[in-house]
CSV table of C-alpha atoms in Angstrom, one decimal:
chain,number,residue,atom,x,y,z
A,1,GLY,CA,-0.9,-9.0,-23.6
A,2,GLU,CA,0.6,-5.6,-22.7
A,3,ASN,CA,4.3,-5.3,-20.9
A,4,VAL,CA,5.3,-2.3,-19.7
A,5,GLU,CA,8.9,-1.7,-18.7
A,6,GLN,CA,10.0,1.4,-16.6
A,7,HIS,CA,13.4,3.0,-15.7
A,8,PRO,CA,14.9,3.8,-13.7
A,9,SER,CA,14.0,1.9,-10.2
A,10,THR,CA,15.2,4.5,-8.1
A,11,LEU,CA,16.0,8.2,-9.0
A,12,SER,CA,17.9,10.7,-6.7
A,13,VAL,CA,17.6,14.7,-7.7
A,14,GLN,CA,18.8,17.6,-6.2
A,15,GLU,CA,15.7,20.0,-5.4
A,16,GLY,CA,15.3,22.4,-8.0
A,17,ASP,CA,16.6,19.4,-10.7
A,18,SER,CA,14.9,18.0,-13.2
A,19,ALA,CA,13.5,14.3,-13.0
A,20,VAL,CA,12.9,12.2,-16.1
A,21,ILE,CA,11.5,8.4,-15.9
A,22,LYS,CA,11.0,6.3,-19.1
A,23,CYS,CA,8.4,3.2,-19.7
A,24,THR,CA,8.2,1.2,-23.2
A,25,TYR,CA,5.4,-0.9,-24.1
A,26,SER,CA,4.6,-3.8,-26.2
A,27,ASP,CA,1.1,-3.5,-27.4
A,28,SER,CA,1.0,-1.6,-30.3
A,29,ALA,CA,-3.2,-1.5,-29.8
A,30,SER,CA,-2.4,0.6,-26.7
A,31,ASN,CA,-3.6,4.3,-26.7
A,32,TYR,CA,-4.0,5.6,-23.5
A,33,PHE,CA,-0.9,6.1,-21.3
A,34,PRO,CA,-1.6,7.4,-17.6
A,35,TRP,CA,1.0,8.4,-14.7
A,36,TYR,CA,0.2,8.1,-11.2
A,37,LYS,CA,1.9,9.1,-8.0
A,38,GLN,CA,1.9,6.9,-4.9
A,39,GLU,CA,2.7,8.2,-1.8
A,40,LEU,CA,3.3,5.8,1.3
A,41,GLY,CA,0.4,3.9,2.5
A,42,LYS,CA,-2.1,5.6,-0.2
A,43,GLY,CA,-3.5,4.7,-3.1
A,44,PRO,CA,-2.2,6.1,-6.6
A,45,GLN,CA,-3.1,9.4,-7.6
A,46,LEU,CA,-3.2,10.3,-11.6
A,47,ILE,CA,-1.0,13.1,-12.1
A,48,ILE,CA,-1.0,13.2,-16.0
A,49,ASP,CA,-2.1,11.2,-19.1
A,50,ILE,CA,-1.8,11.0,-22.8
A,51,ARG,CA,-3.5,9.7,-25.5
A,52,SER,CA,-1.9,8.2,-28.6
A,53,ASN,CA,-3.3,11.1,-31.1
A,54,VAL,CA,-0.7,13.4,-28.9
A,55,GLY,CA,3.0,13.7,-28.8
A,56,GLU,CA,3.3,15.9,-25.8
A,57,LYS,CA,1.5,17.4,-23.0
A,58,LYS,CA,2.0,19.5,-20.1
A,59,ASP,CA,0.9,20.5,-17.0
A,60,GLN,CA,2.8,23.1,-15.3
A,61,ARG,CA,6.0,21.6,-13.6
A,62,ILE,CA,5.2,17.7,-15.3
A,63,ALA,CA,4.9,16.8,-18.8
A,64,VAL,CA,4.5,13.4,-20.6
A,65,THR,CA,6.1,12.7,-24.0
A,66,LEU,CA,5.0,10.3,-26.5
A,67,ASN,CA,6.8,8.2,-29.3
A,68,LYS,CA,4.4,5.9,-30.9
A,69,THR,CA,6.7,4.4,-33.4
A,70,ALA,CA,9.3,3.5,-30.8
A,71,LYS,CA,6.5,2.4,-28.3
A,72,HIS,CA,7.9,4.5,-25.4
A,73,PHE,CA,6.6,7.6,-23.2
A,74,SER,CA,8.3,9.4,-20.5
A,75,LEU,CA,7.7,11.8,-17.7
A,76,HIS,CA,9.2,15.2,-17.0
A,77,ILE,CA,9.2,16.8,-13.5
A,78,THR,CA,10.9,20.3,-13.6
A,79,GLU,CA,12.2,22.3,-10.8
A,80,THR,CA,11.7,19.4,-8.7
A,81,GLN,CA,10.4,19.9,-4.9
A,82,PRO,CA,10.3,17.9,-1.8
A,83,GLU,CA,6.9,17.3,-2.0
A,84,ASP,CA,7.7,15.5,-5.4
A,85,SER,CA,9.6,12.5,-3.6
A,86,ALA,CA,7.2,9.3,-4.0
A,87,VAL,CA,6.8,6.3,-6.1
A,88,TYR,CA,5.9,7.2,-9.5
A,89,PHE,CA,3.9,4.2,-11.8
A,90,CYS,CA,3.3,4.4,-15.6
A,91,ALA,CA,0.4,2.4,-17.5
A,92,ALA,CA,-0.9,1.6,-20.7
A,93,SER,CA,-4.4,0.6,-22.0
A,94,VAL,CA,-6.3,0.1,-24.8
A,95,GLY,CA,-8.8,2.7,-24.1
A,96,ASN,CA,-10.9,2.1,-21.1
A,97,GLU,CA,-9.7,-1.7,-20.5
A,98,LYS,CA,-7.7,-2.9,-17.9
A,99,LEU,CA,-4.4,-0.9,-17.4
A,100,THR,CA,-0.9,-2.7,-17.1
A,101,PHE,CA,1.5,-1.1,-14.7
A,102,GLY,CA,5.3,-0.5,-14.8
A,103,THR,CA,7.4,-1.4,-11.8
A,104,GLY,CA,7.7,1.8,-10.5
A,105,THR,CA,10.1,4.4,-9.8
A,106,ARG,CA,11.0,5.6,-6.3
A,107,LEU,CA,12.0,9.4,-6.5
A,108,THR,CA,13.5,11.1,-4.0
A,109,ILE,CA,14.0,14.8,-4.0
A,110,ILE,CA,17.4,16.0,-1.9
A,111,PRO,CA,17.0,19.1,-0.1
B,1,GLY,CA,-10.9,13.5,-10.7
B,2,ALA,CA,-13.3,10.9,-9.4
B,3,VAL,CA,-13.7,10.0,-5.7
B,4,VAL,CA,-13.3,6.7,-4.5
B,5,SER,CA,-13.6,5.5,-1.2
B,6,GLN,CA,-12.6,2.2,0.7
B,7,HIS,CA,-13.3,0.9,4.2
B,8,PRO,CA,-12.0,-0.4,6.0
B,9,SER,CA,-8.6,1.3,5.7
B,10,TRP,CA,-6.8,-1.4,7.6
B,11,VAL,CA,-8.0,-4.7,9.1
B,12,ILE,CA,-6.0,-7.2,10.8
B,13,CYS,CA,-7.5,-10.8,10.8
B,14,LYS,CA,-7.0,-14.3,12.3
B,15,SER,CA,-5.9,-17.2,9.5
B,16,GLY,CA,-9.2,-18.7,8.3
B,17,THR,CA,-11.8,-16.0,8.5
B,18,SER,CA,-13.1,-14.1,6.0
B,19,VAL,CA,-12.8,-10.2,5.6
B,20,LYS,CA,-15.0,-7.9,3.4
B,21,ILE,CA,-13.5,-4.8,1.7
B,22,GLU,CA,-15.8,-2.0,0.3
B,23,CYS,CA,-15.1,0.2,-2.5
B,24,ARG,CA,-17.5,3.3,-3.2
B,25,SER,CA,-17.8,5.8,-5.9
B,26,LEU,CA,-18.6,8.8,-4.2
B,27,ASP,CA,-19.7,11.4,-7.2
B,28,PHE,CA,-20.5,9.0,-10.6
B,29,GLN,CA,-21.8,5.8,-11.5
B,30,ALA,CA,-19.4,3.7,-11.8
B,31,THR,CA,-20.3,0.8,-14.2
B,32,THR,CA,-16.8,-0.6,-14.4
B,33,MET,CA,-14.8,-1.0,-11.0
B,34,PHE,CA,-11.2,-3.0,-10.9
B,35,TRP,CA,-9.8,-4.5,-7.8
B,36,TYR,CA,-5.7,-4.6,-7.6
B,37,ARG,CA,-3.3,-6.1,-5.2
B,38,GLN,CA,0.1,-4.4,-4.2
B,39,PHE,CA,2.8,-6.1,-2.2
B,40,PRO,CA,5.1,-4.0,-0.3
B,41,LYS,CA,7.9,-2.2,-3.0
B,42,GLN,CA,6.2,-3.9,-5.9
B,43,SER,CA,3.5,-2.7,-8.3
B,44,LEU,CA,-0.1,-2.8,-8.9
B,45,MET,CA,-1.4,-6.3,-9.8
B,46,LEU,CA,-5.0,-6.3,-11.4
B,47,MET,CA,-6.6,-9.3,-9.8
B,48,ALA,CA,-10.5,-8.7,-11.2
B,49,THR,CA,-12.5,-6.2,-13.3
B,50,SER,CA,-16.0,-6.1,-11.6
B,51,ASN,CA,-19.2,-5.2,-13.7
B,52,GLU,CA,-22.2,-3.9,-12.1
B,53,GLY,CA,-24.7,-6.4,-12.6
B,54,SER,CA,-22.5,-9.2,-13.7
B,55,LYS,CA,-20.1,-11.4,-12.7
B,56,ALA,CA,-16.4,-10.2,-12.3
B,57,THR,CA,-13.4,-11.1,-15.0
B,58,TYR,CA,-10.6,-12.3,-12.9
B,59,GLU,CA,-6.9,-12.6,-13.9
B,60,GLN,CA,-5.2,-15.6,-14.5
B,61,GLY,CA,-4.0,-16.9,-11.3
B,62,VAL,CA,-6.4,-15.2,-9.1
B,63,GLU,CA,-8.7,-17.6,-7.4
B,64,LYS,CA,-12.2,-16.7,-7.6
B,65,ASP,CA,-13.5,-18.9,-5.0
B,66,LYS,CA,-11.0,-16.8,-2.7
B,67,PHE,CA,-11.7,-13.5,-3.7
B,68,LEU,CA,-15.4,-13.0,-3.8
B,69,ILE,CA,-16.5,-9.9,-6.1
B,70,ASN,CA,-19.7,-8.4,-5.8
B,71,HIS,CA,-20.7,-5.3,-7.6
B,72,ALA,CA,-24.4,-5.1,-6.8
B,73,SER,CA,-25.0,-1.1,-7.5
B,74,LEU,CA,-23.4,1.6,-9.3
B,75,THR,CA,-21.6,2.8,-6.5
B,76,LEU,CA,-20.5,-0.2,-4.5
B,77,SER,CA,-18.2,-2.9,-5.1
B,78,THR,CA,-17.0,-5.5,-2.4
B,79,LEU,CA,-14.1,-7.8,-2.0
B,80,THR,CA,-14.4,-10.8,0.1
B,81,VAL,CA,-11.1,-12.9,1.1
B,82,THR,CA,-12.3,-16.0,1.8
B,83,SER,CA,-10.5,-18.3,4.5
B,84,ALA,CA,-7.7,-15.8,4.6
B,85,HIS,CA,-4.0,-16.8,5.1
B,86,PRO,CA,-0.9,-14.9,5.8
B,87,GLU,CA,0.2,-14.7,2.3
B,88,ASP,CA,-3.1,-13.2,1.5
B,89,SER,CA,-1.6,-10.2,3.8
B,90,SER,CA,-1.4,-6.9,1.4
B,91,PHE,CA,-2.6,-3.6,0.0
B,92,TYR,CA,-6.0,-3.9,-1.7
B,93,ILE,CA,-6.9,-1.0,-3.9
B,94,CYS,CA,-10.0,-0.4,-6.0
B,95,SER,CA,-10.4,1.8,-9.0
B,96,THR,CA,-13.0,3.0,-11.0
B,97,ASN,CA,-14.0,4.8,-14.3
B,98,SER,CA,-16.6,6.3,-15.7
B,99,GLY,CA,-16.8,4.7,-18.9
B,100,ARG,CA,-13.8,6.6,-20.2
B,101,ASP,CA,-10.0,6.0,-20.3
B,102,GLU,CA,-9.2,7.8,-16.7
B,103,GLN,CA,-9.3,5.5,-13.8
B,104,TYR,CA,-9.1,6.8,-10.4
B,105,PHE,CA,-7.8,4.6,-7.5
B,106,GLY,CA,-9.5,4.3,-3.6
B,107,PRO,CA,-7.0,5.1,-0.6
B,108,GLY,CA,-6.4,1.5,-0.2
B,109,THR,CA,-7.1,-1.3,2.7
B,110,ARG,CA,-4.1,-2.8,4.2
B,111,LEU,CA,-5.1,-6.5,5.1
B,112,THR,CA,-2.7,-8.2,8.0
B,113,VAL,CA,-3.6,-12.0,8.4
B,114,THR,CA,-2.1,-13.3,11.5
């Protein structure tokens, strides 16, 4: 089955700087890669996703890149703000089948 | 994105009792719902996939007789934790898609078994 690895497990960034979280996956059949933000005591919130026919996608301060050959994808957050502090999870799936999640990254924005 | 609700948001029960958690898709018909469990500071672990009108598919290691899932309508799926024990204490989260790739999650239910 699919295995998704995520690094780093914790990340502290000065407010205004950029944050990068990286994930690798094992199943070459995976073609859908979402990123979720989870705040304490809440369910995960979909913040951006990318499909295997695209190499990069951007939504305001958030961007995701995908390298299918190397089987890795990354989340980039620019101009970080205190409200970006949360746990971020990457995931992978084959179409609308079950998601396999990474282990999570706790991002802390230092004011 | 889709709106998913869960009820209750938190519940405390005594060991040996059963607890039912509801997951509702509020703005579209959810043919498939997923149930996850999340322990503190850990990732989400898929427990089962629930399809409307059919039996749920459980992940390896998840006891289907302990975690009963019913998906009787296109907007409601329920998870019943039977004979709950302290080790079942966790954060239970459901999600749904509309047949597309995107999964939208509910707010979660915190279960504490004393």
